[in-house]
PDB file of C-alpha atoms in Angstrom:
ATOM      1  CA  ARG Q1332      84.599  91.584 121.873  1.00 79.00           C
ATOM      2  CA  ASP Q1333      84.147  89.945 125.079  1.00 88.00           C
ATOM      3  CA  ARG Q1334      86.448  87.109 124.155  1.00 85.00           C
ATOM      4  CA  TYR Q1335      89.109  89.477 123.167  1.00 78.00           C
ATOM      5  CA  LEU Q1336      88.816  91.396 126.397  1.00 82.00           C
ATOM      6  CA  ASP Q1337      88.843  88.309 128.567  1.00 86.00           C
ATOM      7  CA  GLY Q1338      91.743  86.764 126.740  1.00 80.00           C
ATOM      8  CA  THR Q1339      89.879  83.744 125.308  1.00 86.00           C
ATOM      9  CA  LEU Q1340      89.797  84.838 121.640  1.00 85.00           C
ATOM     10  CA  ASP Q1341      91.790  82.527 119.364  1.00 89.00           C
ATOM     11  CA  THR Q1342      94.717  84.266 117.690  1.00 93.00           C
ATOM     12  CA  PHE Q1343      96.365  83.824 114.275  1.00 95.00           C
ATOM     13  CA  ASP Q1344      99.992  83.228 113.143  1.00 97.00           C
ATOM     14  CA  VAL Q1345      99.437  84.907 109.736  1.00 97.00           C
ATOM     15  CA  VAL Q1346      97.258  87.457 108.283  1.00 97.00           C
ATOM     16  CA  PHE Q1347      96.971  87.507 104.356  1.00 98.00           C
ATOM     17  CA  THR Q1348      95.069  90.122 102.474  1.00 97.00           C
ATOM     18  CA  TYR Q1349      95.167  90.848  98.782  1.00 96.00           C
ATOM     19  CA  SER Q1350      93.185  93.597  96.968  1.00 94.00           C
ATOM     20  CA  SER Q1351      90.690  94.145  99.705  1.00 95.00           C
ATOM     21  CA  ILE Q1352      91.980  96.577 102.435  1.00 96.00           C
ATOM     22  CA  GLU Q1353      91.939  99.507  99.965  1.00 95.00           C
ATOM     23  CA  HIS Q1354      88.104  99.257  99.809  1.00 95.00           C
ATOM     24  CA  SER Q1355      87.580  99.270 103.554  1.00 96.00           C
ATOM     25  CA  GLY Q1356      85.599 102.328 104.701  1.00 96.00           C
ATOM     26  CA  GLN Q1357      84.744 103.390 101.216  1.00 96.00           C
ATOM     27  CA  GLY Q1358      81.161 102.273 101.394  1.00 95.00           C
ATOM     28  CA  ARG Q1359      81.152 100.558  97.965  1.00 93.00           C
ATOM     29  CA  TYR Q1360      80.412  97.144  99.427  1.00 92.00           C
ATOM     30  CA  GLY Q1361      77.948  97.959 102.094  1.00 93.00           C
ATOM     31  CA  ASP Q1362      80.398  98.932 104.759  1.00 93.00           C
ATOM     32  CA  PRO Q1363      79.970 102.252 106.571  1.00 94.00           C
ATOM     33  CA  LEU Q1364      81.898 105.236 105.375  1.00 95.00           C
ATOM     34  CA  ASN Q1365      85.038 105.711 107.463  1.00 95.00           C
ATOM     35  CA  PRO Q1366      88.156 107.575 106.197  1.00 94.00           C
ATOM     36  CA  TRP Q1367      90.359 105.305 108.439  1.00 95.00           C
ATOM     37  CA  GLY Q1368      88.559 102.062 107.640  1.00 96.00           C
ATOM     38  CA  ASP Q1369      91.611 100.569 105.995  1.00 97.00           C
ATOM     39  CA  ILE Q1370      93.873 101.529 108.989  1.00 96.00           C
ATOM     40  CA  LEU Q1371      91.428 100.291 111.507  1.00 96.00           C
ATOM     41  CA  THR Q1372      90.993  96.964 109.598  1.00 96.00           C
ATOM     42  CA  ILE Q1373      94.758  96.267 109.828  1.00 96.00           C
ATOM     43  CA  ALA Q1374      94.938  97.393 113.479  1.00 94.00           C
ATOM     44  CA  GLU Q1375      92.066  94.930 114.308  1.00 93.00           C
ATOM     45  CA  ALA Q1376      94.181  92.258 112.578  1.00 94.00           C
ATOM     46  CA  TRP Q1377      97.185  93.172 114.794  1.00 94.00           C
ATOM     47  CA  CYS Q1378      94.924  92.749 117.872  1.00 90.00           C
ATOM     48  CA  VAL Q1379      93.917  89.145 117.000  1.00 92.00           C
ATOM     49  CA  THR Q1380      97.415  87.823 116.010  1.00 94.00           C
ATOM     50  CA  LYS Q1381     100.120  86.009 118.063  1.00 94.00           C
ATOM     51  CA  PRO Q1382     103.172  88.081 119.223  1.00 93.00           C
ATOM     52  CA  ASP Q1383     105.426  86.702 116.398  1.00 94.00           C
ATOM     53  CA  ALA Q1384     102.673  86.872 113.675  1.00 97.00           C
ATOM     54  CA  LYS Q1385     103.296  87.950 110.063  1.00 97.00           C
ATOM     55  CA  LEU Q1386     101.135  90.174 107.828  1.00 97.00           C
ATOM     56  CA  ALA Q1387     101.290  89.606 103.974  1.00 97.00           C
ATOM     57  CA  ILE Q1388      99.441  92.486 102.361  1.00 96.00           C
ATOM     58  CA  GLY Q1389      98.874  93.443  98.708  1.00 94.00           C
ATOM     59  CA  VAL Q1390      97.372  96.806  98.083  1.00 94.00           C
ATOM     60  CA  PRO Q1391      97.659  99.181  95.092  1.00 91.00           C
ATOM     61  CA  THR Q1392     100.745 101.217  95.659  1.00 87.00           C
ATOM     62  CA  MET Q1393     102.646 103.999  94.001  1.00 81.00           C
ATOM     63  CA  VAL Q1394     105.182 104.966  96.733  1.00 76.00           C
ATOM     64  CA  SER Q1395     107.811 105.413  93.891  1.00 73.00           C
ATOM     65  CA  ARG Q1396     105.594 107.924  92.222  1.00 75.00           C
ATOM     66  CA  GLY Q1397     105.374 110.035  95.425  1.00 79.00           C
ATOM     67  CA  SER Q1398     101.627 110.378  95.717  1.00 82.00           C
ATOM     68  CA  ASP Q1399      98.483 108.903  97.299  1.00 90.00           C
ATOM     69  CA  ILE Q1400      95.050 108.566  95.668  1.00 89.00           C
ATOM     70  CA  ASN Q1401      91.633 108.086  97.202  1.00 91.00           C
ATOM     71  CA  ALA Q1402      89.426 107.137  94.372  1.00 88.00           C
ATOM     72  CA  PHE Q1403      86.161 107.429  96.347  1.00 87.00           C
ATOM     73  CA  ASN Q1404      84.197 105.189  96.554  1.00 88.00           C
ATOM     74  CA  ALA Q1405      86.170 102.561  94.618  1.00 89.00           C
ATOM     75  CA  HIS Q1406      89.518 102.193  96.324  1.00 91.00           C
ATOM     76  CA  ARG Q1407      92.660 103.818  97.623  1.00 93.00           C
ATOM     77  CA  ILE Q1408      96.151 103.844  96.009  1.00 90.00           C
ATOM     78  CA  TYR Q1409      98.784 104.002  98.633  1.00 91.00           C
ATOM     79  CA  GLY Q1410     101.804 106.244  98.373  1.00 88.00           C
ATOM     80  CA  PRO Q1411     104.463 107.586 100.725  1.00 89.00           C
ATOM     81  CA  VAL Q1412     101.937 109.237 103.091  1.00 91.00           C
ATOM     82  CA  MET Q1413      99.249 106.525 103.640  1.00 93.00           C
ATOM     83  CA  TYR Q1414     101.223 103.326 103.304  1.00 91.00           C
ATOM     84  CA  PRO Q1415     103.243 103.879 106.599  1.00 92.00           C
ATOM     85  CA  PHE Q1416      99.946 104.583 108.519  1.00 94.00           C
ATOM     86  CA  LEU Q1417      98.400 101.417 107.082  1.00 94.00           C
ATOM     87  CA  THR Q1418     101.162  99.332 108.444  1.00 93.00           C
ATOM     88  CA  THR Q1419     101.666 101.016 111.811  1.00 91.00           C
ATOM     89  CA  ASN Q1420     102.856  98.518 114.413  1.00 93.00           C
ATOM     90  CA  TRP Q1421     104.172  96.192 111.683  1.00 95.00           C
ATOM     91  CA  LYS Q1422     107.896  95.945 110.739  1.00 94.00           C
ATOM     92  CA  PHE Q1423     108.703  95.409 106.952  1.00 93.00           C
ATOM     93  CA  VAL Q1424     110.585  92.225 106.421  1.00 94.00           C
ATOM     94  CA  TRP Q1425     110.184  91.124 102.692  1.00 91.00           C
ATOM     95  CA  PRO Q1426     111.092  91.607  99.878  1.00 86.00           C
ATOM     96  CA  THR Q1427     114.640  92.614 100.676  1.00 78.00           C
ATOM     97  CA  ARG Q1428     115.841  93.807  97.359  1.00 75.00           C
ATOM     98  CA  ASP Q1429     114.778  97.480  96.276  1.00 68.00           C
ATOM     99  CA  VAL Q1430     114.106  96.370  92.691  1.00 66.00           C
ATOM    100  CA  ASP Q1431     111.348  94.093  94.122  1.00 66.00           C
ATOM    101  CA  ARG Q1432     109.617  96.904  95.951  1.00 65.00           C
ATOM    102  CA  VAL Q1433     109.347  99.535  93.213  1.00 67.00           C
ATOM    103  CA  ASP Q1434     106.939  99.714  90.244  1.00 64.00           C
ATOM    104  CA  MET Q1435     109.090  99.785  87.267  1.00 65.00           C
ATOM    105  CA  LEU Q1436     106.227 100.994  84.858  1.00 64.00           C
ATOM    106  CA  LEU Q1437     106.363 104.633  85.857  1.00 61.00           C
ATOM    107  CA  GLU Q1438     105.032 105.701  82.414  1.00 65.00           C
ATOM    108  CA  ARG Q1439     101.810 103.773  82.943  1.00 65.00           C
ATOM    109  CA  ASP Q1440      98.466 105.674  82.495  1.00 64.00           C
ATOM    110  CA  PRO Q1441      97.113 106.806  85.816  1.00 60.00           C
ATOM    111  CA  MET Q1442      93.922 105.033  85.044  1.00 60.00           C
ATOM    112  CA  TYR Q1443      95.808 101.737  85.627  1.00 62.00           C
ATOM    113  CA  TYR Q1444      97.785 102.659  88.783  1.00 63.00           C
ATOM    114  CA  HIS Q1445      95.516 100.397  90.831  1.00 66.00           C
ATOM    115  CA  GLU Q1446      96.876  97.288  88.904  1.00 75.00           C
ATOM    116  CA  TYR Q1447     100.304  97.381  90.717  1.00 80.00           C
ATOM    117  CA  GLN Q1448      99.568  95.433  93.849  1.00 87.00           C
ATOM    118  CA  PRO Q1449     102.868  93.934  95.202  1.00 89.00           C
ATOM    119  CA  VAL Q1450     102.703  91.639  98.255  1.00 92.00           C
ATOM    120  CA  PHE Q1451     104.845  92.729 101.061  1.00 93.00           C
ATOM    121  CA  VAL Q1452     105.509  90.866 104.326  1.00 96.00           C
ATOM    122  CA  PHE Q1453     105.639  92.393 107.723  1.00 96.00           C
ATOM    123  CA  GLU Q1454     106.265  91.087 111.206  1.00 96.00           C
ATOM    124  CA  LYS Q1455     104.219  92.121 114.230  1.00 96.00           C
ATOM    125  CA  VAL Q1456     105.985  94.781 116.343  1.00 93.00           C
ATOM    126  CA  LYS Q1457     106.056  93.773 119.966  1.00 82.00           C
ATOM    127  CA  THR Q1458     104.961  96.363 122.439  1.00 71.00           C
ATOM    128  CA  GLY Q1459     105.794  97.041 126.142  1.00 52.00           C
ATOM    129  CA  LEU Q1460     103.483  97.202 129.071  1.00 47.00           C
ATOM    130  CA  LEU Q1461     100.022  98.330 128.329  1.00 47.00           C
ATOM    131  CA  GLY Q1462     100.786  98.523 124.637  1.00 48.00           C
ATOM    132  CA  TRP Q1463     103.158 101.457 124.911  1.00 44.00           C
ATOM    133  CA  PHE Q1464     106.395 101.313 122.940  1.00 41.00           C
TER     134      PHE Q1464
END
């Protein structure tokens, strides 16, 4: 924390996470319970990245189904409500084709929704003075 505050903390060009963020704050792997654990984890990554950094993230998603699921204490499945909160301060850049962003297996049994984990790429949103937009 001191290194971050005094500006001596090394920063990263890229953050890559696959099939892990959805477990943050759920308590399943010894972490403390925190309903915003996933959002805080991505926010912390934003804090330790360079101004032009990229985020590649793969989490279970069902945005095309129009719902979110919190399968406590296993994982979250991100829908149209929680996915935008998860990627706050990051701008979507890839994939660019709609067909590559949507789960085409809509008839899948809900028990297997967690298996659809596409990787999306975002770029860091630059902020103004004192972090305000």
